[in-house]
mmCIF file of C-alpha atoms and ligand atoms in Angstrom:
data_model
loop_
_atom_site.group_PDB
_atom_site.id
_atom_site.type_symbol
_atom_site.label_atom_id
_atom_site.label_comp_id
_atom_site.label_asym_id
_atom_site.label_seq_id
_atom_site.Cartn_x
_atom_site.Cartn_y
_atom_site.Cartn_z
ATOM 1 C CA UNK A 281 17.249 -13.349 -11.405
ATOM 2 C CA UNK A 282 15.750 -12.425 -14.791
ATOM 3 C CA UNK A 283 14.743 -8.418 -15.175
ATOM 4 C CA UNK A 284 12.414 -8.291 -17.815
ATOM 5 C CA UNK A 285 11.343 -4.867 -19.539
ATOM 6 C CA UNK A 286 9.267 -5.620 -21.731
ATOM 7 C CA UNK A 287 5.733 -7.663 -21.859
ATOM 8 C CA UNK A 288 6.277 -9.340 -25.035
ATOM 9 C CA UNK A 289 9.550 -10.474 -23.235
ATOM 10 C CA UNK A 290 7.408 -11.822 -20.218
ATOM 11 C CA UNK A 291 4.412 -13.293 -21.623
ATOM 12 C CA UNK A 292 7.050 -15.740 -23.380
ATOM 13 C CA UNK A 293 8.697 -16.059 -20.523
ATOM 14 C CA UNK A 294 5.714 -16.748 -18.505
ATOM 15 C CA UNK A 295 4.254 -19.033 -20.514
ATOM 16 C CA UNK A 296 3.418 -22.246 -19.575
ATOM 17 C CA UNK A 297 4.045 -21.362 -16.163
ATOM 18 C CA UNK A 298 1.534 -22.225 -13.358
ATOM 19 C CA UNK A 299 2.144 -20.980 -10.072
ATOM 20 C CA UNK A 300 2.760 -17.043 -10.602
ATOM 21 C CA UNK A 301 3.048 -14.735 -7.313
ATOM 22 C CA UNK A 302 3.439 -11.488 -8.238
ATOM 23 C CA UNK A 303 4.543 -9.125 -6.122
ATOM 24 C CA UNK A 304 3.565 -5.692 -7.166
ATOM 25 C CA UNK A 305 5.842 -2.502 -6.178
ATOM 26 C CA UNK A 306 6.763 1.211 -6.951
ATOM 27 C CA UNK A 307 10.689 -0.146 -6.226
ATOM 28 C CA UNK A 308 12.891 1.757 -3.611
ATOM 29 C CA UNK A 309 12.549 -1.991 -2.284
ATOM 30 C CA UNK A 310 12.788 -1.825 1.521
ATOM 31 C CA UNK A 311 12.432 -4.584 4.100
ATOM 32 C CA UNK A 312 8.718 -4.580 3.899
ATOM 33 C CA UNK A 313 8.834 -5.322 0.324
ATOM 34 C CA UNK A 314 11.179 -8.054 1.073
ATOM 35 C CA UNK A 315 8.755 -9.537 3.245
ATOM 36 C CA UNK A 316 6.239 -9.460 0.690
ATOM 37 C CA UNK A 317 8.652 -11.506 -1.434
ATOM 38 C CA UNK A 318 9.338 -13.913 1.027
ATOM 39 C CA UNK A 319 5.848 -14.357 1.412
ATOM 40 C CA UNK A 320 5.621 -15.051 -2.160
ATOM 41 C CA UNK A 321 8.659 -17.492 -2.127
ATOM 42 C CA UNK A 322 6.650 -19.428 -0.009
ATOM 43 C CA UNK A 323 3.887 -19.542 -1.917
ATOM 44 C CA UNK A 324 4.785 -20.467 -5.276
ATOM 45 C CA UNK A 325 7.632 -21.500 -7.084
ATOM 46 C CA UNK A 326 8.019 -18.504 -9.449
ATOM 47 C CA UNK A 327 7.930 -14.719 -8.001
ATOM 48 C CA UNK A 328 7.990 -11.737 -10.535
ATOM 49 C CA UNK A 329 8.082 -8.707 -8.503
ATOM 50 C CA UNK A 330 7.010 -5.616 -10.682
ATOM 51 C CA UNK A 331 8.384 -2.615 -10.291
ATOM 52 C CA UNK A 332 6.662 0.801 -12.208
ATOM 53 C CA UNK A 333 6.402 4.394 -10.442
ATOM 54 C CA UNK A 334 2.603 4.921 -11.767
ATOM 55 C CA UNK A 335 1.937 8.437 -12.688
ATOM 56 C CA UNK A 336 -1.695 8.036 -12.579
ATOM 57 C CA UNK A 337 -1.644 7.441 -8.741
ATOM 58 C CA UNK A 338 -0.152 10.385 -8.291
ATOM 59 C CA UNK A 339 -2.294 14.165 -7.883
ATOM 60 C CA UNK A 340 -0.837 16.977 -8.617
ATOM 61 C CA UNK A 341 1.534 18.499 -6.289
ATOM 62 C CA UNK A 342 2.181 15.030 -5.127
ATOM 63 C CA UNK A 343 5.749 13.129 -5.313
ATOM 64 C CA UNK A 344 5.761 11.847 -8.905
ATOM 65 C CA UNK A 345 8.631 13.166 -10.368
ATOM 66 C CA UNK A 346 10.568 13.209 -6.848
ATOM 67 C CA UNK A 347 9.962 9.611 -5.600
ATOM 68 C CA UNK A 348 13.029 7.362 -5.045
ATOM 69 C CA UNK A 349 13.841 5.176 -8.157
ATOM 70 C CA UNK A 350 16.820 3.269 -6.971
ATOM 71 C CA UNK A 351 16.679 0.334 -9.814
ATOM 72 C CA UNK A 352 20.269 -1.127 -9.161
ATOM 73 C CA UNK A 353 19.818 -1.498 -5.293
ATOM 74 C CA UNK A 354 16.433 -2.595 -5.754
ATOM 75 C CA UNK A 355 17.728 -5.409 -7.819
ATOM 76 C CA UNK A 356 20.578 -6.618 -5.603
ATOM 77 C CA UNK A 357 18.382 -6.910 -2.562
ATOM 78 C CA UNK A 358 15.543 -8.932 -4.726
ATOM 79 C CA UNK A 359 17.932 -10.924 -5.949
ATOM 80 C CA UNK A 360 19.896 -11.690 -2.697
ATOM 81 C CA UNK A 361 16.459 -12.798 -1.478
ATOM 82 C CA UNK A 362 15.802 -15.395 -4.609
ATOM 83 C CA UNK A 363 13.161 -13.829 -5.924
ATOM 84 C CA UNK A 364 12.717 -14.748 -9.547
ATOM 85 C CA UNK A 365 11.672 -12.077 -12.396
ATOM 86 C CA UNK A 366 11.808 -8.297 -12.067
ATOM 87 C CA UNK A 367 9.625 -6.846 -14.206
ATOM 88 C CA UNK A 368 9.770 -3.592 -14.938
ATOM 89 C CA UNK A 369 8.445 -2.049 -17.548
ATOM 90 C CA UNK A 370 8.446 2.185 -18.803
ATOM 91 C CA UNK A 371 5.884 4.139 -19.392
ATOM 92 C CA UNK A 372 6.142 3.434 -23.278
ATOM 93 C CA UNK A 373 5.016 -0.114 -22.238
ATOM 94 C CA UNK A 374 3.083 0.168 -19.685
ATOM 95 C CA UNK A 375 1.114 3.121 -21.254
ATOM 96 C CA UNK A 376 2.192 3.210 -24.731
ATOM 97 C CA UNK A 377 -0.910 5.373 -25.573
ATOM 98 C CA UNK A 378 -2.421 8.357 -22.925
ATOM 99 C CA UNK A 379 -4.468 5.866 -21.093
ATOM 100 C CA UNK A 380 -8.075 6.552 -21.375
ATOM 101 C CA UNK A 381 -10.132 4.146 -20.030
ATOM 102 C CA UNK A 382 -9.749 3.148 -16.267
ATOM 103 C CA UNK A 383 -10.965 0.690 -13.501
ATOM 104 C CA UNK A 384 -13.489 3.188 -11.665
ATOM 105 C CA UNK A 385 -13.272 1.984 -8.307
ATOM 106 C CA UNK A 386 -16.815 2.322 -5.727
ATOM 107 C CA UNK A 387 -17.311 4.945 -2.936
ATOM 108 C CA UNK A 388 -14.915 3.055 -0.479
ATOM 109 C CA UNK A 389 -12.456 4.719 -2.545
ATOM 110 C CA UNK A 390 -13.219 8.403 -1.695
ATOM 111 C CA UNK A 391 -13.272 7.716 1.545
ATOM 112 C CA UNK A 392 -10.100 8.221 3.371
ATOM 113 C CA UNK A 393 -7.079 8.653 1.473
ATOM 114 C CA UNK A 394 -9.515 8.848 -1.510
ATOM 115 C CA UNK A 395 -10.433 12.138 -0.097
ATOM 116 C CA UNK A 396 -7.156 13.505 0.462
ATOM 117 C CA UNK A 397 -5.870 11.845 -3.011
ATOM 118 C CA UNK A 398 -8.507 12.348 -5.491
ATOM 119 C CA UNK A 399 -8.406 9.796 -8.190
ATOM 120 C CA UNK A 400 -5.246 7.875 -6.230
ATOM 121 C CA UNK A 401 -7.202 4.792 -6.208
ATOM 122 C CA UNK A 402 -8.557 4.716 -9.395
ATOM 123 C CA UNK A 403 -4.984 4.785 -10.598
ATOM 124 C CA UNK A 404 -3.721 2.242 -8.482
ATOM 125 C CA UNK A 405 -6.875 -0.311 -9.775
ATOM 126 C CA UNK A 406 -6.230 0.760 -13.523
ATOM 127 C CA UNK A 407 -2.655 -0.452 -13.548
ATOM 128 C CA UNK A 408 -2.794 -3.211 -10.876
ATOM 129 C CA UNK A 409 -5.379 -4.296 -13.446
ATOM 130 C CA UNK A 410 -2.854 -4.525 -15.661
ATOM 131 C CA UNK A 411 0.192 -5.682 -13.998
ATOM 132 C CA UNK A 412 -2.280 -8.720 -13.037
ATOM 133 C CA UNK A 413 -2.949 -9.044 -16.828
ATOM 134 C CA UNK A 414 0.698 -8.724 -17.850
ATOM 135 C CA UNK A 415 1.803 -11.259 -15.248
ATOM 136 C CA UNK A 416 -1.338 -13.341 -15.197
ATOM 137 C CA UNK A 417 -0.509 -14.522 -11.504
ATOM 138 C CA UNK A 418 -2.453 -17.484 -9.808
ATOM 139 C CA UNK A 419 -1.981 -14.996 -6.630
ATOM 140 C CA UNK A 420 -0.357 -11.438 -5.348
ATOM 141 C CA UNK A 421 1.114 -10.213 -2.230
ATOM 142 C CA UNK A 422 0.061 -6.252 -1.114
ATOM 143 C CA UNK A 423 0.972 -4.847 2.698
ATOM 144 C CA UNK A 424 -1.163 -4.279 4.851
ATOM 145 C CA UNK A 425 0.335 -0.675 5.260
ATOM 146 C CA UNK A 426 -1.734 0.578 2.445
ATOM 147 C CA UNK A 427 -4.953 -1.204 4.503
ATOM 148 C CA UNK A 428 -7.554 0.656 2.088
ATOM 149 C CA UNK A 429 -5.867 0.103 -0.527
ATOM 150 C CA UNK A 430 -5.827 -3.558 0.214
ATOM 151 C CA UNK A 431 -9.532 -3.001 0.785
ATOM 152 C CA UNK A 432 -10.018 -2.265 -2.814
ATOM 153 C CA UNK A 433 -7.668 -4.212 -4.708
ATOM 154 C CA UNK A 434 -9.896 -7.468 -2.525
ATOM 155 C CA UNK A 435 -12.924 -6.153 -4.050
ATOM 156 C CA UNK A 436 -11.122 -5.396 -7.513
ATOM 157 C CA UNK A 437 -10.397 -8.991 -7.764
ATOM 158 C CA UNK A 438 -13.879 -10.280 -6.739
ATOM 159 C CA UNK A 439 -16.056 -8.244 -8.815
ATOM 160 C CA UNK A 440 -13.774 -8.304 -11.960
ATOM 161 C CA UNK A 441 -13.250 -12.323 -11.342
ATOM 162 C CA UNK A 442 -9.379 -12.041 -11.804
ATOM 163 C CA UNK A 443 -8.423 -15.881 -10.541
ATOM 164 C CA UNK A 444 -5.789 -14.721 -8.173
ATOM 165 C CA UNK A 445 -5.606 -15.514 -4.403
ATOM 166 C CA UNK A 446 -4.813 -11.584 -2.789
ATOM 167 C CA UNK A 447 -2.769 -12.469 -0.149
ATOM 168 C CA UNK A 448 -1.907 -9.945 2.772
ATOM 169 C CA UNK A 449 1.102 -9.355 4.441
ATOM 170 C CA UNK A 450 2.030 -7.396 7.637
ATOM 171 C CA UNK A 451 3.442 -4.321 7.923
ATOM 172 C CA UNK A 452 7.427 -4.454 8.796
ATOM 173 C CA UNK A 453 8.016 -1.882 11.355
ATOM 174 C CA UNK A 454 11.643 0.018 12.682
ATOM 175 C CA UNK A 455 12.729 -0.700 16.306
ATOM 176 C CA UNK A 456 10.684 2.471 17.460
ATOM 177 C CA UNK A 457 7.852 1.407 15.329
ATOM 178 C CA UNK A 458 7.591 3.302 12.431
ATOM 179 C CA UNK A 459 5.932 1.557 9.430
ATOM 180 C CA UNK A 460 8.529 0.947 6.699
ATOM 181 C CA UNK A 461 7.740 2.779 4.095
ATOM 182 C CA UNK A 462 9.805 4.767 0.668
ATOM 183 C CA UNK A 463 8.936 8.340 2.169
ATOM 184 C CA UNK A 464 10.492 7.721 5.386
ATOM 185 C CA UNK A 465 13.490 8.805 3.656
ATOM 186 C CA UNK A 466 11.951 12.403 3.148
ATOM 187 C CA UNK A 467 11.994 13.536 6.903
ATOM 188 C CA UNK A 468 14.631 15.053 8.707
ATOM 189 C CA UNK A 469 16.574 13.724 11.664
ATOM 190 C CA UNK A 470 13.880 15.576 13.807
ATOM 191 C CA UNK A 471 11.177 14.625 12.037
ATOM 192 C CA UNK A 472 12.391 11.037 12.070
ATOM 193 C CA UNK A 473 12.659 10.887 15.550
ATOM 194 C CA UNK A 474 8.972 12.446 15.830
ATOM 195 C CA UNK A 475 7.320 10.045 13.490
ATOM 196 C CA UNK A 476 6.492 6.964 15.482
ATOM 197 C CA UNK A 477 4.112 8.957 17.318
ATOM 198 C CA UNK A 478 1.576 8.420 14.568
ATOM 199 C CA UNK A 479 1.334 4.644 15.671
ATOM 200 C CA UNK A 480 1.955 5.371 19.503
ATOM 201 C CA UNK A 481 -1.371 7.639 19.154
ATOM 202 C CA UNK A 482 -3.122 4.313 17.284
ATOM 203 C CA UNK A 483 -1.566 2.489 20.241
ATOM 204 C CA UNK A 484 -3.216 4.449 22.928
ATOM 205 C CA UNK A 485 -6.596 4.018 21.029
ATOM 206 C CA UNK A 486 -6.292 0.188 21.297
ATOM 207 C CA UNK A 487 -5.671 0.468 24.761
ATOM 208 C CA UNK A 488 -8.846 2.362 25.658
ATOM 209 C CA UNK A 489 -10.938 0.130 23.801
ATOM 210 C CA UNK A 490 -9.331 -2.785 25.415
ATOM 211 C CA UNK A 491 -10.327 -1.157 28.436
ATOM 212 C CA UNK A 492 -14.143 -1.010 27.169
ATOM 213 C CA UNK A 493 -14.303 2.371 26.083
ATOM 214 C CA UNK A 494 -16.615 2.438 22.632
ATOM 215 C CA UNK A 495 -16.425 6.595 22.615
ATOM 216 C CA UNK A 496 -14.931 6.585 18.993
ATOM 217 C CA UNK A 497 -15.488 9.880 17.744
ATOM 218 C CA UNK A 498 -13.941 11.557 21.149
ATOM 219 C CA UNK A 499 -10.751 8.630 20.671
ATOM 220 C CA UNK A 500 -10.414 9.910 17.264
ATOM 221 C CA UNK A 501 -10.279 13.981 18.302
ATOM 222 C CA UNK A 502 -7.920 13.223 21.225
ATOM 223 C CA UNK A 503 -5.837 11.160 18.613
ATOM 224 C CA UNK A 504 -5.973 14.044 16.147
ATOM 225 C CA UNK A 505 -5.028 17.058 18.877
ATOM 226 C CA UNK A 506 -2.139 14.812 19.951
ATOM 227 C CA UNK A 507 -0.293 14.646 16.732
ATOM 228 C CA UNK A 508 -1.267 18.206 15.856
ATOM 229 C CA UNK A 509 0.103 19.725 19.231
ATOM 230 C CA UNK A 510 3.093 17.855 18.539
ATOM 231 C CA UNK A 511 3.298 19.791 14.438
ATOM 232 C CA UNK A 512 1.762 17.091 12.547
ATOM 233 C CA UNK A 513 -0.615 18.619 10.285
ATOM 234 C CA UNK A 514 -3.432 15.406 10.448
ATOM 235 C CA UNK A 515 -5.388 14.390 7.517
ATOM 236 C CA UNK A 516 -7.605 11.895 9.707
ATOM 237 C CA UNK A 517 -7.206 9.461 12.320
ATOM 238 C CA UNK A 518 -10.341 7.282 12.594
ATOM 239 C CA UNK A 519 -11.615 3.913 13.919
ATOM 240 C CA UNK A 520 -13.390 1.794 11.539
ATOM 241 C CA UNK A 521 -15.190 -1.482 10.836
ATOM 242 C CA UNK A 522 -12.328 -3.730 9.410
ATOM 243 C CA UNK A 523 -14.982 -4.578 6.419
ATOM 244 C CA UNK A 524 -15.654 -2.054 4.202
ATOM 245 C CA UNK A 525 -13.931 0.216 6.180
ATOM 246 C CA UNK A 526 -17.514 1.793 7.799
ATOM 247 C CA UNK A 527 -17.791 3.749 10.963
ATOM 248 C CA UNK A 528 -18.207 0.845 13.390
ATOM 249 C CA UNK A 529 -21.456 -0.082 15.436
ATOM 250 C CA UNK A 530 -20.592 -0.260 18.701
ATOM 251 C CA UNK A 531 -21.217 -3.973 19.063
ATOM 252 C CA UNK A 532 -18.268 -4.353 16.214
ATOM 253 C CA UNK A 533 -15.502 -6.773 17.164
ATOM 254 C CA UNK A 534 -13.220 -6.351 14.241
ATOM 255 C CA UNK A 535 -11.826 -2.705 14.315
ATOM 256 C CA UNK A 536 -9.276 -0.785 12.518
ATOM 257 C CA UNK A 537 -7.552 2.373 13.500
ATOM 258 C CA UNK A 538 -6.466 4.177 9.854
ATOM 259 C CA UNK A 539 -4.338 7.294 10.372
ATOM 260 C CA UNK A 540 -2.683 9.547 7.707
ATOM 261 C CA UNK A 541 -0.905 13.466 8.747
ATOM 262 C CA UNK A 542 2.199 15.159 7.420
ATOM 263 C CA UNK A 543 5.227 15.983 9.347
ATOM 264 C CA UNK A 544 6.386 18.966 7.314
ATOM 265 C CA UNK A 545 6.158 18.274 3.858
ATOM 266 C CA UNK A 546 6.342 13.899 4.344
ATOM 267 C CA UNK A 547 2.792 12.125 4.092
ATOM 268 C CA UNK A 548 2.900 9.082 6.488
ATOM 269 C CA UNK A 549 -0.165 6.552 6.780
ATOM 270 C CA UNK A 550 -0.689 3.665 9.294
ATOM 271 C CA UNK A 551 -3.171 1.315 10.825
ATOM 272 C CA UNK A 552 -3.734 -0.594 13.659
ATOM 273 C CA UNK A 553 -6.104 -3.497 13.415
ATOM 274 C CA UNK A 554 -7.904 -4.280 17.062
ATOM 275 C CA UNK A 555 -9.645 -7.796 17.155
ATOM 276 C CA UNK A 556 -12.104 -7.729 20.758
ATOM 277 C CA UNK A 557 -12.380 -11.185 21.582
HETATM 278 O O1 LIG B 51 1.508 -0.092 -3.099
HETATM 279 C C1 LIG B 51 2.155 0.294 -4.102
HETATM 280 O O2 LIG B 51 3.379 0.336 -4.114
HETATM 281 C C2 LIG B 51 1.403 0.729 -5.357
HETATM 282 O O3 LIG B 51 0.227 1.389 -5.034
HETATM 283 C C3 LIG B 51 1.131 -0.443 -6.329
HETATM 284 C C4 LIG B 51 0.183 -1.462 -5.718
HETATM 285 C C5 LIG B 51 2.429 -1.103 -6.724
HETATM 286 C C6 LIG B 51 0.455 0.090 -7.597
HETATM 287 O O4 LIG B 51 1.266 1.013 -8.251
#
């Protein structure tokens, strides 16, 4: 496995080549990266998972300086799996001037987390924009985790006419169900134990609508009072249209269930998507 920190390294290395899938990450590589890589083995014959902690998706008072860079592991595991560039640049390359123009994304993206992470998304587009361009990949892997941002980085692609397939990937969940993610490893044993209730609360949702309730907004507040009689303090939990991410007409078939709340100081997110035959 080549690591590559540079982009005048990789755009030699790269070219010529024909069948990119990048695979783009913040590192701390966990099984549900892995399984984005795998993906992406399948796919093409040449995967260059990117790894860059991007201070522009980050608000203040948000994890920036504390979130997990563990380059060495990250490595090993990537490499154990066959995947075949790491690239990961600084900020010196990636940013080598304070970056001043960005990829404004639409409303979709102060919805949501948008509204609870001003400006998030608009970092996430500006340098996914340029990871694509760096790489030039004929397609990309994202989880399904981050199910908005998914959302926009679909859209991103479309309307900016980058040639790359945007392929999605499931989310890898614990035994208990807990969504893999790099900030489990901020909660406490307590905490820990508490967290799959986040998904357990999107769980009982899908049940009721399976049963043919269509009473979203009461779902939503019993979903909400759950988690915050049980300490979480709940950004949202809401059911929504699985395109566009819209408050759903009751007729809608393809619903998601998007839920982000803290559990002392840890942000978790999840979704559940519910398809009504
Ligand atoms: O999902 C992530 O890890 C990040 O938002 C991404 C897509 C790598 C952009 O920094």
């Amino acid at each position: 496995m080549q690591v590559v920190r540079n982009l005048k390294e990789l755009r030699a290395r790269l070219g010529g080549e024909s069948q990119i899938c990048c695979v783009p990450t913040m590192g701390n590589i966990h099984d549900g990266h892995l399984s984005l890589v795998k993906i992406g083995k399948e796919r093409a014959p040449l995967v260059v998972t990117t790894i860059f902690v991007n201070r522009l998706q980050f608000g203040q008072g948000e994890d920036f300086e504390k979130y997990p860079r563990t380059f060495e592991d990250d490595c090993e595991k990537l490499k154990a799996l066959g995947n075949d560039i790491v690239f990961c640049p600084d900020e010196t390359q990636m940013y080598p001037e304070p970056q001043t123009f960005f990829i404004d994304p639409p409303k979709i993206a102060n919805r949501l987390e948008g509204r609870f992470r001003p400006g998030h998304f608009r970092g996430v587009c500006t340098v996914v924009t340029k990871l694509f361009n760096a790489v030039q990949p004929q397609m990309a892997v994202f989880g399904k985790k981050d199910y908005q941002q998914l959302a926009i980085i679909r859209e991103l692609t479309a309307q900016l006419s980058f040639p790359i397939e945007i392929i999605p990937a499931e989310t890898v969940r614990a035994d208990d169900g807990l969504a893999l993610s790099s900030r489990n490893r901020y909660l406490s044993e307590s905490e820990r134990a508490e967290a799959p209730r986040l998904r357990q609360a999107m769980l009982q949702i899908e049940e009721a609508i399976r049963g043919g309730d269509r009473k979203y907004v009461a779902m939503e507040y019993l979903a909400g009072s759950l988690l915050a009689r049980h300490g979480w303090n709940v950004d949202y939990v809401v059911i929504r249209a699985q395109k566009g991410l819209a408050r759903p007409s009751l007729d809608e078939k393809k619903l998601v269930v998007l839920g982000a709340a803290k559990l002392g100081a840890t942000r978790l997110i999840d979704n559940l998507e519910i398809n009504i035959d």
